[in-house]
CSV table of C-alpha atoms and ligand atoms in Angstrom, one decimal:
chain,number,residue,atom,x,y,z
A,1,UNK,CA,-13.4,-5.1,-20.7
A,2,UNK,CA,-15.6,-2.3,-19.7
A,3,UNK,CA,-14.2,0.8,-17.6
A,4,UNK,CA,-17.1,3.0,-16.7
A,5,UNK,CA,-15.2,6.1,-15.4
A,6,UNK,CA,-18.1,6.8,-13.3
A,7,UNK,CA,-17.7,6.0,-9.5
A,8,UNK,CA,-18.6,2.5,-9.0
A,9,UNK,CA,-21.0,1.9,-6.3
A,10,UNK,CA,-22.8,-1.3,-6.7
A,11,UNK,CA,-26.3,-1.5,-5.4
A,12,UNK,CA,-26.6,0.5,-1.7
A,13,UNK,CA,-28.9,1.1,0.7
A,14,UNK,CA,-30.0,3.3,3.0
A,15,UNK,CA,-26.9,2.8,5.4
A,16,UNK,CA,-24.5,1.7,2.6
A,17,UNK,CA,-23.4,-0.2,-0.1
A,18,UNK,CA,-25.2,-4.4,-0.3
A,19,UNK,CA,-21.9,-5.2,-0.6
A,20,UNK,CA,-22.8,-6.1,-4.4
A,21,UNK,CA,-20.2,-5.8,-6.7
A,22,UNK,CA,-21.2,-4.6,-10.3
A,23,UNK,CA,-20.3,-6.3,-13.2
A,24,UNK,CA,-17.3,-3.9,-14.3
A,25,UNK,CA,-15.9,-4.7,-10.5
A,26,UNK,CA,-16.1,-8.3,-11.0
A,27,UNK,CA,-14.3,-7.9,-14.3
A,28,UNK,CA,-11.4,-6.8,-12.3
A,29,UNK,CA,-11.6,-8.9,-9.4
A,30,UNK,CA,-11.7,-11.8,-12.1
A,31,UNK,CA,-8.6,-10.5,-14.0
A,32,UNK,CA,-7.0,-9.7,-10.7
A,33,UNK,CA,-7.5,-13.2,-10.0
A,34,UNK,CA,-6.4,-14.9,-12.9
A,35,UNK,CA,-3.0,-13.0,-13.4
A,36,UNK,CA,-2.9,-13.8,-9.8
A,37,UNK,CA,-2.8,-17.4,-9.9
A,38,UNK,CA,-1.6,-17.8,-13.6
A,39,UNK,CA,1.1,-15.6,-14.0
A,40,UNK,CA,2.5,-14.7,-10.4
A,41,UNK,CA,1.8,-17.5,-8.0
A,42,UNK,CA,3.9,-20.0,-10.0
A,43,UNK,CA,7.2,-18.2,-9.4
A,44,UNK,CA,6.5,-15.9,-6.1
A,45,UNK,CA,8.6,-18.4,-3.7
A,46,UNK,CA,11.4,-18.1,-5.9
A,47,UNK,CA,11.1,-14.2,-6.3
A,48,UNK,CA,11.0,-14.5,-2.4
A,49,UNK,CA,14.3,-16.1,-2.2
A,50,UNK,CA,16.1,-14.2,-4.6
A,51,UNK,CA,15.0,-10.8,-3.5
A,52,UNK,CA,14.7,-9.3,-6.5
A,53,UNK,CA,12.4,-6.4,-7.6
A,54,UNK,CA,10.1,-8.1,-10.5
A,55,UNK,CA,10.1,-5.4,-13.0
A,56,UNK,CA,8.3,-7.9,-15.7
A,57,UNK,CA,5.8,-8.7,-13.8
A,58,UNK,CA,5.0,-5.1,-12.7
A,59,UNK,CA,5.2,-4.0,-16.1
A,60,UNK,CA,3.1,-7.1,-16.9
A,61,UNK,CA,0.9,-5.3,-14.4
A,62,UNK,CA,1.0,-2.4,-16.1
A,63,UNK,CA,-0.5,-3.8,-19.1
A,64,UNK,CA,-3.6,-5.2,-17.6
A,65,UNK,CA,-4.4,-1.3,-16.2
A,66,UNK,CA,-4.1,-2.2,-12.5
A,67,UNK,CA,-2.2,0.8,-12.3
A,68,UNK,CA,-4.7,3.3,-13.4
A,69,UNK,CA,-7.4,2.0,-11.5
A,70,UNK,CA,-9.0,5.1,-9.6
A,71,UNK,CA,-8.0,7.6,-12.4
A,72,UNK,CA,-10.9,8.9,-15.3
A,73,UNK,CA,-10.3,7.1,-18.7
A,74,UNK,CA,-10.1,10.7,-20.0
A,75,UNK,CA,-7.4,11.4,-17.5
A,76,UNK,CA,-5.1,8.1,-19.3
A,77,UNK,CA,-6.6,5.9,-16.4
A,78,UNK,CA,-8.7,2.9,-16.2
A,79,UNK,CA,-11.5,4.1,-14.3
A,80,UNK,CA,-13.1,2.7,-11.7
A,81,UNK,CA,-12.2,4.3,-8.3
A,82,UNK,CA,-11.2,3.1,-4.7
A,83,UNK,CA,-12.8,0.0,-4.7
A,84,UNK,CA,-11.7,-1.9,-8.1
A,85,UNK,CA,-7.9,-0.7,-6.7
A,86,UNK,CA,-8.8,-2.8,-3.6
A,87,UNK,CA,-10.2,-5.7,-5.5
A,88,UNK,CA,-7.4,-5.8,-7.5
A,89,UNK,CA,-4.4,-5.4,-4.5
A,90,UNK,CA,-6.3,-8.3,-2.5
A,91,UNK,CA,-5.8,-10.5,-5.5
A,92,UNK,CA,-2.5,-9.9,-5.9
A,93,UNK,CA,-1.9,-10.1,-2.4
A,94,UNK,CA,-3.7,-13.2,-1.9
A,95,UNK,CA,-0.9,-14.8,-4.0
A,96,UNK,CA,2.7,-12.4,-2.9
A,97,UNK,CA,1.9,-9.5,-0.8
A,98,UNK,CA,5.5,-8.2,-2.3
A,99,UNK,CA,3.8,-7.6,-5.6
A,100,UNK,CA,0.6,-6.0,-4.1
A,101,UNK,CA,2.3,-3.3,-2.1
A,102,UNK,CA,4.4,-2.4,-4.8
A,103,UNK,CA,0.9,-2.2,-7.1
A,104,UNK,CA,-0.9,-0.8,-3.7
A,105,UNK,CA,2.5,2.1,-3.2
A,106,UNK,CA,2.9,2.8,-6.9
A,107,UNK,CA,-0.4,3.7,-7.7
A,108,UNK,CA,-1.6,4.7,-4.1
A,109,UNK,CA,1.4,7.0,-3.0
A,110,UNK,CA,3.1,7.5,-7.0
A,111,UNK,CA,0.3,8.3,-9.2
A,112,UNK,CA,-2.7,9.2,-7.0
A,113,UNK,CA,-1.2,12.3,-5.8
A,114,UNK,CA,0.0,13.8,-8.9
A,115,UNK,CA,-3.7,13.0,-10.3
A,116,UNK,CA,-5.1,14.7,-7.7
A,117,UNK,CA,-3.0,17.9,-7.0
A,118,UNK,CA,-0.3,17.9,-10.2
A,119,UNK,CA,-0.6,21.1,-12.5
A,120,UNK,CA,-1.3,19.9,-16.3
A,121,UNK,CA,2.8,20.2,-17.0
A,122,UNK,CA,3.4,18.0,-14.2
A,123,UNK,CA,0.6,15.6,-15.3
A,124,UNK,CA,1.6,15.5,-18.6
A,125,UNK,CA,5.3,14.6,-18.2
A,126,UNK,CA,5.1,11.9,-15.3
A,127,UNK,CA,1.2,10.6,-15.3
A,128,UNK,CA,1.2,8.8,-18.0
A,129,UNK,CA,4.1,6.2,-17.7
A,130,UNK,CA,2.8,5.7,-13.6
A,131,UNK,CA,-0.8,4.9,-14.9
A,132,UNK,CA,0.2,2.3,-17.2
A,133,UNK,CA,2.7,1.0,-14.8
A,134,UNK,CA,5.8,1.5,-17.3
A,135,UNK,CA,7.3,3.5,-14.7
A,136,UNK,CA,6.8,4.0,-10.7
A,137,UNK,CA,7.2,6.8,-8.2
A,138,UNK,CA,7.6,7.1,-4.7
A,139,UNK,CA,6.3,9.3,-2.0
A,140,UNK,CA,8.8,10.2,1.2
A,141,UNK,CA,7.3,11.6,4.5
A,142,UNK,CA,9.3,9.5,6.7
A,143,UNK,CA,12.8,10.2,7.8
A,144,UNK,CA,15.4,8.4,10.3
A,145,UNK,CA,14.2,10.7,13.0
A,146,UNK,CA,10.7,9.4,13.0
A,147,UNK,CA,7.4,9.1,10.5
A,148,UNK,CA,4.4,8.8,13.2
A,149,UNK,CA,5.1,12.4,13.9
A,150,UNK,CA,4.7,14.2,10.5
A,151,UNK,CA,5.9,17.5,12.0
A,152,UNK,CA,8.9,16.4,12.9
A,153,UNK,CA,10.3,16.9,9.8
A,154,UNK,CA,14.4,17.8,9.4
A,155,UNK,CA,14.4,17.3,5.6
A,156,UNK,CA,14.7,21.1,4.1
A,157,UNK,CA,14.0,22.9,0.3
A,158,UNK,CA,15.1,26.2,0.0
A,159,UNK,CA,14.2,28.7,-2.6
A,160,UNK,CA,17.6,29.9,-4.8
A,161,UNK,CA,17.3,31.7,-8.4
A,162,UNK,CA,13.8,29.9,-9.2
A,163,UNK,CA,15.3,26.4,-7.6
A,164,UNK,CA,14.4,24.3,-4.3
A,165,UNK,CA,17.6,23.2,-3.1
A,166,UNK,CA,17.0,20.1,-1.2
A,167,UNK,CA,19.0,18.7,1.8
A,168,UNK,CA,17.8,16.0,4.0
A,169,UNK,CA,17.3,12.5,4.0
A,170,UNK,CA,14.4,9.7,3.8
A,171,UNK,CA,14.0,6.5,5.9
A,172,UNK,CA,12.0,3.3,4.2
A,173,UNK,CA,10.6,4.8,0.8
A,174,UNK,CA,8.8,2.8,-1.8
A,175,UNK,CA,9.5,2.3,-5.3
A,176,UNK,CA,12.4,5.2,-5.4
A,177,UNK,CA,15.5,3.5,-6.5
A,178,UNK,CA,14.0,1.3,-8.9
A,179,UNK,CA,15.1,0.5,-12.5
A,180,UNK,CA,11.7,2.3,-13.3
A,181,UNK,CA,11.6,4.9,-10.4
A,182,UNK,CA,10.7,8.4,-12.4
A,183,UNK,CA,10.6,10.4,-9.4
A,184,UNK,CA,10.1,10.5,-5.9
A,185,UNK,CA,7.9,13.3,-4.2
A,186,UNK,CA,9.3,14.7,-1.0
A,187,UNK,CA,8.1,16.3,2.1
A,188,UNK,CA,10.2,19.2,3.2
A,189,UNK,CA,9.9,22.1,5.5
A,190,UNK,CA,9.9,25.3,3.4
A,191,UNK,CA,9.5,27.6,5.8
A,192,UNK,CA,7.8,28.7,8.8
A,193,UNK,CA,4.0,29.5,9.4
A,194,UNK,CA,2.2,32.5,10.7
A,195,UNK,CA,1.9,30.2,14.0
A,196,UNK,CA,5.2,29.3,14.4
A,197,UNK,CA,4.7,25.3,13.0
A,198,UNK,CA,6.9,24.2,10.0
A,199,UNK,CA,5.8,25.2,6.7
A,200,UNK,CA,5.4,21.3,5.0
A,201,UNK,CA,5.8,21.5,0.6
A,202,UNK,CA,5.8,18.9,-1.8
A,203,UNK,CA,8.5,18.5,-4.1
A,204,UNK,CA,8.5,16.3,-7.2
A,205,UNK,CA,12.3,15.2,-7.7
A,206,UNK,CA,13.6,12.9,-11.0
A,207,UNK,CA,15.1,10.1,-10.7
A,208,UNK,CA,18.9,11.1,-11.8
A,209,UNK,CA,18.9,14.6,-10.2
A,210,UNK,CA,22.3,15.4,-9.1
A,211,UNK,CA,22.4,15.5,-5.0
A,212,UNK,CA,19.9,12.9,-4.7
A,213,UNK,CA,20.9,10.2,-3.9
A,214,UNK,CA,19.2,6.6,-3.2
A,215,UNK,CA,20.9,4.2,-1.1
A,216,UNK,CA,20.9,0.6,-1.4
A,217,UNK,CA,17.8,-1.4,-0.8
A,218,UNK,CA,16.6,-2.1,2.8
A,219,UNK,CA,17.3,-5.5,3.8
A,220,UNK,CA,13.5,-6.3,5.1
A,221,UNK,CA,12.2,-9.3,7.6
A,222,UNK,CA,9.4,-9.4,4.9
A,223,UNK,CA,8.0,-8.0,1.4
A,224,UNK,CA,11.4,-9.4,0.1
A,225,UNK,CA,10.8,-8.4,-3.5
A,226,UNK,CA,10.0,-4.9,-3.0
A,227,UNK,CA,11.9,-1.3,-3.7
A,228,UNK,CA,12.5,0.4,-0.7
A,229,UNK,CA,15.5,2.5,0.1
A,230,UNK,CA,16.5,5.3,2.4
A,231,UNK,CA,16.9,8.8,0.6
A,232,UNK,CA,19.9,10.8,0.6
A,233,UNK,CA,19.0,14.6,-0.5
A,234,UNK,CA,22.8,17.0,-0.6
A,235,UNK,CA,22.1,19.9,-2.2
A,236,UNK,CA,19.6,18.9,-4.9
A,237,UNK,CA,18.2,21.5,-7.1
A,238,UNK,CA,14.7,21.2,-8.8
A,239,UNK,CA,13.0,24.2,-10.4
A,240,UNK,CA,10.4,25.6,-8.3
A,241,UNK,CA,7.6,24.5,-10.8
A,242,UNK,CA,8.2,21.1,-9.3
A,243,UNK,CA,6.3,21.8,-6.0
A,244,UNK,CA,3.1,19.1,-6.3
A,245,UNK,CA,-0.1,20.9,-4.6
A,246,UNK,CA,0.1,24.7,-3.5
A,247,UNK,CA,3.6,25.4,-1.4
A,248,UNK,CA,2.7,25.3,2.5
A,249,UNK,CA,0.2,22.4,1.6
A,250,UNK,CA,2.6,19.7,1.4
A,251,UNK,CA,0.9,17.6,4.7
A,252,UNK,CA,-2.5,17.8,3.3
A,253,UNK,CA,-1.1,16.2,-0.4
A,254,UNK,CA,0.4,13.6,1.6
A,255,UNK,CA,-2.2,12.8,4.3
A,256,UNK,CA,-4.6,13.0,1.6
A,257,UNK,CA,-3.4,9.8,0.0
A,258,UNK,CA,-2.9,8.4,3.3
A,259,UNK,CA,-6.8,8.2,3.6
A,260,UNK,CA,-7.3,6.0,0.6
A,261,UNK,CA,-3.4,4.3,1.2
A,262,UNK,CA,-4.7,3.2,4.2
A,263,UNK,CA,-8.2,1.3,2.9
A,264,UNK,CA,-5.6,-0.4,-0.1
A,265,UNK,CA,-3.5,-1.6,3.0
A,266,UNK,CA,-6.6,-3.4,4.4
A,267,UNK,CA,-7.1,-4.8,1.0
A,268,UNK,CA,-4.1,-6.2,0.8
A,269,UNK,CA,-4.2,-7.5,4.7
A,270,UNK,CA,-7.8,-9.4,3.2
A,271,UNK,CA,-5.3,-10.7,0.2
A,272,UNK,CA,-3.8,-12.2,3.1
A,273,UNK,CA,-6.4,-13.4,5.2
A,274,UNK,CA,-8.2,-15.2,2.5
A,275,UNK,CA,-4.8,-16.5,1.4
A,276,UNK,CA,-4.4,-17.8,4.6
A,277,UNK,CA,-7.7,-19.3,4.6
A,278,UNK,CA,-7.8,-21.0,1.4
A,279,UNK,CA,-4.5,-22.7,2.1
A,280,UNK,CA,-5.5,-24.0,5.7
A,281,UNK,CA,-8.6,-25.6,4.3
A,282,UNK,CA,-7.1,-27.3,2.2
A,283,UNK,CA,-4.4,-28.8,4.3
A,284,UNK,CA,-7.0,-29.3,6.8
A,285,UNK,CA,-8.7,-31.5,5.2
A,286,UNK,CA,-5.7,-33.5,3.1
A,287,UNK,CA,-3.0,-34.0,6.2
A,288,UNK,CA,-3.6,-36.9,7.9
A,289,UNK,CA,-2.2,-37.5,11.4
A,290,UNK,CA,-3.6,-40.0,14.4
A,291,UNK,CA,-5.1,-41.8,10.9
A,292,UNK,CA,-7.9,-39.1,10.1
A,293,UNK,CA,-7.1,-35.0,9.0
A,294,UNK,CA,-5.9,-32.8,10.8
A,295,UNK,CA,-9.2,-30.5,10.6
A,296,UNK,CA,-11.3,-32.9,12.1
A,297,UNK,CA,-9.4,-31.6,15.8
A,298,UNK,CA,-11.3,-28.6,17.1
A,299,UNK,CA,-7.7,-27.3,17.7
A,300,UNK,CA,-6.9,-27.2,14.0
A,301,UNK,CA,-10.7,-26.3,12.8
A,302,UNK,CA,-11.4,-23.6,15.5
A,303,UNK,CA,-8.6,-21.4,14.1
A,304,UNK,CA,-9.6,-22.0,10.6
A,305,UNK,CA,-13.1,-20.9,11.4
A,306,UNK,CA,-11.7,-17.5,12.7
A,307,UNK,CA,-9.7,-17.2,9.8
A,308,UNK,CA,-13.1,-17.0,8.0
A,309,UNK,CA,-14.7,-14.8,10.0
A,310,UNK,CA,-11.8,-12.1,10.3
A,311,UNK,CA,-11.8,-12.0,6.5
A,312,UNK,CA,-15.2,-11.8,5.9
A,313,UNK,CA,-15.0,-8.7,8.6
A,314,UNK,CA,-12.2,-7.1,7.2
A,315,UNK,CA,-13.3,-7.1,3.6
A,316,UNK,CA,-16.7,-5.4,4.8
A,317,UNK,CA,-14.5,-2.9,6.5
A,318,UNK,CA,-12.3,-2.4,3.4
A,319,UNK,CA,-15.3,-2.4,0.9
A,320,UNK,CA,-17.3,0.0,3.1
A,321,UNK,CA,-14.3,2.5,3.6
A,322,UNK,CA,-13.9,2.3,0.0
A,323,UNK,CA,-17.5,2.9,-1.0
A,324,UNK,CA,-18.0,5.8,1.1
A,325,UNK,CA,-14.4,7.1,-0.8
A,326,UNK,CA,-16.0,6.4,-4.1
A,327,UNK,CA,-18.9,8.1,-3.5
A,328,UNK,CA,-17.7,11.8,-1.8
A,329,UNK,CA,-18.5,10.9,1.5
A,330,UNK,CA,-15.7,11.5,4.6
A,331,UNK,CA,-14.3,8.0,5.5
A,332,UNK,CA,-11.2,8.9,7.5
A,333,UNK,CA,-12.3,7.1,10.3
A,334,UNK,CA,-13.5,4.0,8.7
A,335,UNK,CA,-10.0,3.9,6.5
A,336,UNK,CA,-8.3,3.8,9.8
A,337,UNK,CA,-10.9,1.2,10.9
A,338,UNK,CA,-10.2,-1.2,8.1
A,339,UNK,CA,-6.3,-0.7,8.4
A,340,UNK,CA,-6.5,-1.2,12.2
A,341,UNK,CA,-8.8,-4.5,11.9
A,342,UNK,CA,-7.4,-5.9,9.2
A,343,UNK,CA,-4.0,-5.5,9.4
A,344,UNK,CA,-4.2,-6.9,13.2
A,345,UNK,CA,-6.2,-9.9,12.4
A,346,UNK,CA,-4.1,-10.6,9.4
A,347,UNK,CA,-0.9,-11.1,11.7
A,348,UNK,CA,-2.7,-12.9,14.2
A,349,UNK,CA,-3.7,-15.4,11.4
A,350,UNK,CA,-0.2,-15.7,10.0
A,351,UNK,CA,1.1,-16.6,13.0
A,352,UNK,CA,-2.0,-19.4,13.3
A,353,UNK,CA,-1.8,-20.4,9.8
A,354,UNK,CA,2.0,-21.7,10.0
A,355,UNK,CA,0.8,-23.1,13.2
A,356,UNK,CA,-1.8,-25.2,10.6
A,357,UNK,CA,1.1,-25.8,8.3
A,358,UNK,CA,3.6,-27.6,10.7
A,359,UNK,CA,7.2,-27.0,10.0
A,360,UNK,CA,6.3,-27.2,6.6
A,361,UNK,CA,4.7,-23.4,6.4
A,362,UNK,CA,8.3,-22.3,8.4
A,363,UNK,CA,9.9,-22.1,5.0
A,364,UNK,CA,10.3,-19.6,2.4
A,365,UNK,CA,8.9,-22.1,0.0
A,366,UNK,CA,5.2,-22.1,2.0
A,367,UNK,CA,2.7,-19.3,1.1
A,368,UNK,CA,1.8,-19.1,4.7
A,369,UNK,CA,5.9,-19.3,5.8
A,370,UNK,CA,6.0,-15.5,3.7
A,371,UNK,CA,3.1,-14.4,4.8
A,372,UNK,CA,4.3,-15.0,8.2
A,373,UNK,CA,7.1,-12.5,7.6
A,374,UNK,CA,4.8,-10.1,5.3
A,375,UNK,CA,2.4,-9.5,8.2
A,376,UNK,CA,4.0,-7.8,10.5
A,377,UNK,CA,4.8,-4.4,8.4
A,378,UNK,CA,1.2,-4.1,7.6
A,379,UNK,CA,0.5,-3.1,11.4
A,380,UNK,CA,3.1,-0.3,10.7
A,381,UNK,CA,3.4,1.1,7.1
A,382,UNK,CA,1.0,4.0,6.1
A,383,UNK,CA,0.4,4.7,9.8
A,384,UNK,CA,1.1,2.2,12.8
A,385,UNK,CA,-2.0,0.7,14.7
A,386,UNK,CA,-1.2,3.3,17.6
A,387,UNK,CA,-1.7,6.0,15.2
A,388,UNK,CA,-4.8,4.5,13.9
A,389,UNK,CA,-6.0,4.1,17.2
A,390,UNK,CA,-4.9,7.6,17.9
A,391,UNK,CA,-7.2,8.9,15.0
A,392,UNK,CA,-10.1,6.8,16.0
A,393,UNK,CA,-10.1,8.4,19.1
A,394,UNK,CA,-9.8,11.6,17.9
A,395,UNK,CA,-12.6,11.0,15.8
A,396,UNK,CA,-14.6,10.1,18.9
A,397,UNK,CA,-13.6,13.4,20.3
A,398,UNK,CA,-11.4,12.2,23.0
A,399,UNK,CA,-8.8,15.1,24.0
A,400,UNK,CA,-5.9,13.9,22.3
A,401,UNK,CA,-1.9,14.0,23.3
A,402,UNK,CA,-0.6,17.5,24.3
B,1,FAD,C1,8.6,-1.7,4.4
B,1,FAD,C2,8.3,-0.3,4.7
B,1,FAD,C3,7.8,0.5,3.7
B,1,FAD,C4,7.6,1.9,3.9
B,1,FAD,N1,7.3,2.7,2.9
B,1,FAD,C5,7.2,4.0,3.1
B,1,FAD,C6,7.0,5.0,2.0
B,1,FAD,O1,7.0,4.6,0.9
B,1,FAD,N2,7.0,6.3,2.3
B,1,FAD,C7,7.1,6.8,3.6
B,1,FAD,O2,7.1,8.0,3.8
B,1,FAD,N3,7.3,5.9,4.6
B,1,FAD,C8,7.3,4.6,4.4
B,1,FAD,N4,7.5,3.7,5.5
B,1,FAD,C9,7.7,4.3,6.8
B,1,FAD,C10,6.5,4.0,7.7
B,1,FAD,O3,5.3,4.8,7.3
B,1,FAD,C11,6.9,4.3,9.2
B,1,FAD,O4,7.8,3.3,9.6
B,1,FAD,C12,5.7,4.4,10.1
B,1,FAD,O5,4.9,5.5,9.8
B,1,FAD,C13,6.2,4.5,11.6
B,1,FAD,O6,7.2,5.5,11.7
B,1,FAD,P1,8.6,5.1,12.4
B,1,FAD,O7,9.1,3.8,11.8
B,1,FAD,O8,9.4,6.3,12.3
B,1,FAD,O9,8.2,4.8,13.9
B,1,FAD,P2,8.0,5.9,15.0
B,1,FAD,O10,7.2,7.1,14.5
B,1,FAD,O11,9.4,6.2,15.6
B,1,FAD,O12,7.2,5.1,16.1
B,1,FAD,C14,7.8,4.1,16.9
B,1,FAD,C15,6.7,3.5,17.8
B,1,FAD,O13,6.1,4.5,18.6
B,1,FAD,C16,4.6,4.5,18.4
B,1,FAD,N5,4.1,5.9,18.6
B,1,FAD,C17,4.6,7.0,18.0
B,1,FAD,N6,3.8,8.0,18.3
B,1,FAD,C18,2.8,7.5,19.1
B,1,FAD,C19,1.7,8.1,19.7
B,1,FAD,N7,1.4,9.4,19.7
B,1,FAD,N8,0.8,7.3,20.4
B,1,FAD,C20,1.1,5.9,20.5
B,1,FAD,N9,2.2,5.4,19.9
B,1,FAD,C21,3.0,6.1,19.2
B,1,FAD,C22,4.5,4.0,17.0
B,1,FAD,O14,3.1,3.5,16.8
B,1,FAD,C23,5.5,2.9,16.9
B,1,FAD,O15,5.0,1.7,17.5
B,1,FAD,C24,7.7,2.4,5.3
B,1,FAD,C25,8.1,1.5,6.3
B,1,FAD,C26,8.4,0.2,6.0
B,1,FAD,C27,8.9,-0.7,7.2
């Protein structure tokens, strides 16, 4: 299939993009789709249940190039940009939102930032396994202490004969324990500015380093199938030529790929939404009760209806947030946009879905039962709705907190 490197735009106008997909973007949506339905939906319930991280299918990922989506062909990529990433997570999610936040984390919060700020050496010894999805990486900013406040940090690196000596620890990080975790990059505070704030560094760390230390998986309400772990760091030494982005400039790495993080959270809160959708249609229209289907009550249709608008809404969002990404233009505000709308709207239509559904969508067996439990961590990873409404506001130029 064709993977133009250049920045997909589809057709725009004068305010933004029609909303027009080109052909290479369908291309992916369409493959998306189909490894969606054919390979993944047949055995998500029972991935669900058992609670085990699905390294085929990610690798099975890997091999269709959802994990380079966003990187330059030239660069060991697939092209394409923001956009075909979110095309591709919504499929996914549509179908086990697991699966999608591991695709959405890995490439969003592994790979993007080592593209974007790595040195060649670092490029050339992790990038290439991440973009074809043989291996994963994780990204921690968030410790026991807190992860809204990214100042807070306790997590420390000090320099010792050419070596950061790490000690600290990580609370909820993706894809860093994993049978095909290669590294995990860490905030830590390195020093202390010229104003008196913590000096934030990146620090790439390889899976295996002695003194770190991954502890076993969280046990999650939802995203059953996914890697996440707390982070012990005691003493762990990496050489200094491990520090991803220039030292001191560790916040700006990380919030950087919060930007575009946030957008491929929307994307995968549309997965929902339309997953939600299709599913209550059709039951709508096959359940019979009181002798005719259950969508012929307002009280069944009327919530179905919303479910179409609040997708329709949300993908604009995400699509627009992406676009302006895509094409160089600032889109903080509308990535918090998306996340806040979408996110929101897809646990409000959870909850109604299952409502559609009967007792039957209360089981782990029911798409709409998981989503259920998927939706609520969407209104808090990569930044909780508070904090999106915090940097709406702040975009507004509202005086913020003290
Ligand atoms: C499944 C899962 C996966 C995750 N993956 C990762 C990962 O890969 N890497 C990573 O670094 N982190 C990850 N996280 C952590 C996630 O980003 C944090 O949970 C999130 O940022 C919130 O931080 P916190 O849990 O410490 O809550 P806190 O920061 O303690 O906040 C608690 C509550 O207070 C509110 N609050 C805080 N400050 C304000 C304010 N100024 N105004 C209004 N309300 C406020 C918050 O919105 C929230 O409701 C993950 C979390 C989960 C659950």
């Amino acid at each position: 299939m064709s993977t133009s490197t250049a920045p997909a735009t589809g057709p725009t106008t004068a305010t933004g993009p029609s909303f027009g997909l080109t052909a290479a973007q369908q291309e992916w949506r369409a493959r998306a789709r189909e490894f969606a339905q054919q390979r993944v939906a047949p055995v998500a319930a029972d991935l669900y249940r058992r609670g085990e991280y699905p390294v085929e299918l990610v690798r099975a990922m890997g091999a269709e190039g959802f994990f380079g989506l966003g990187v330059p062909e030239a660069d060991g990529g697939s092209g394409g940009g923001l956009l075909e990433l979110c095309l591709v997570v919504e499929e996914i999610g549509r179908v086990d939102q697991s699966l999608g936040i591991t695709l959405e984390s890995a490439a969003g919060l592994g790979a993007a930032p080592l593209h974007r700020a790595g040195t060649a050496e670092q490029k050339q010894r992790w990038l290439g396994p991440l973009l074809r999805g043989e291996k994963v990486a994780g990204f921690g900013l968030t410790e026991p202490g807190g992860g809204s406040d990214n100042l807070g940090l306790r997590t420390r690196a000090r320099l010792d004969g050419g070596e950061w000596v790490i000690d600290g620890r990580k609370a909820f990080i993706g894809n860093a324990g994993s049978a095909i975790t290669s590294h995990v990059t860490v905030t830590a505070v390195t020093g202390t500015r010229p104003d008196g704030r913590p000096e934030v560094s990146t620090v790439i760390v390889p899976a295996g380093t002695p003194g770190f230390e991954p502890q076993p998986r969280n046990d999650l309400v939802g995203w059953r199938t996914i890697d996440n772990r707390d982070l012990v760091f005691r003493g762990c030494r990496v050489p200094v030529a491990n520090t991803l982005g220039a030292r001191g400039a560790g916040l700006r790495t990380f919030l950087g790929a919060l930007d575009a993080g946030r957008v491929a959270i929307a994307a995968l809160a549309v997965g929902m939404l339309q997953g939600c959708l299709d599913a209550c249609t059709a039951r709508a229209r096959e359940r019979q009760a009181f002798g005719r289907p259950i969508g012929a009550n307002q009280g069944v249709a009327f919530p179905i209806a919303d479910m179409a608008v609040a997708a329709q809404l949300a993908r604009d969002a995400t699509w627009r947030a992406a676009w302006l990404a895509d094409t160089g233009r600032p889109y903080g505000r509308e990535a918090c946009t998306a996340k806040l709308y979408a996110t929101e709207a897809a646990a409000r239509t959870a909850r109604a879905a299952v409502q559609v559904f009967g007792g039957e969508g209360f089981t782990n067996d029911s798409l709409v039962g998981r989503f259920y439990r998927d939706a609520k961590v969407l209104e808090i990873g990569e930044g909780t709705s508070e904090v999106q409404r915090v940097l709406i506001a702040r975009h507004l130029g509202l005086p913020g907190p003290a």
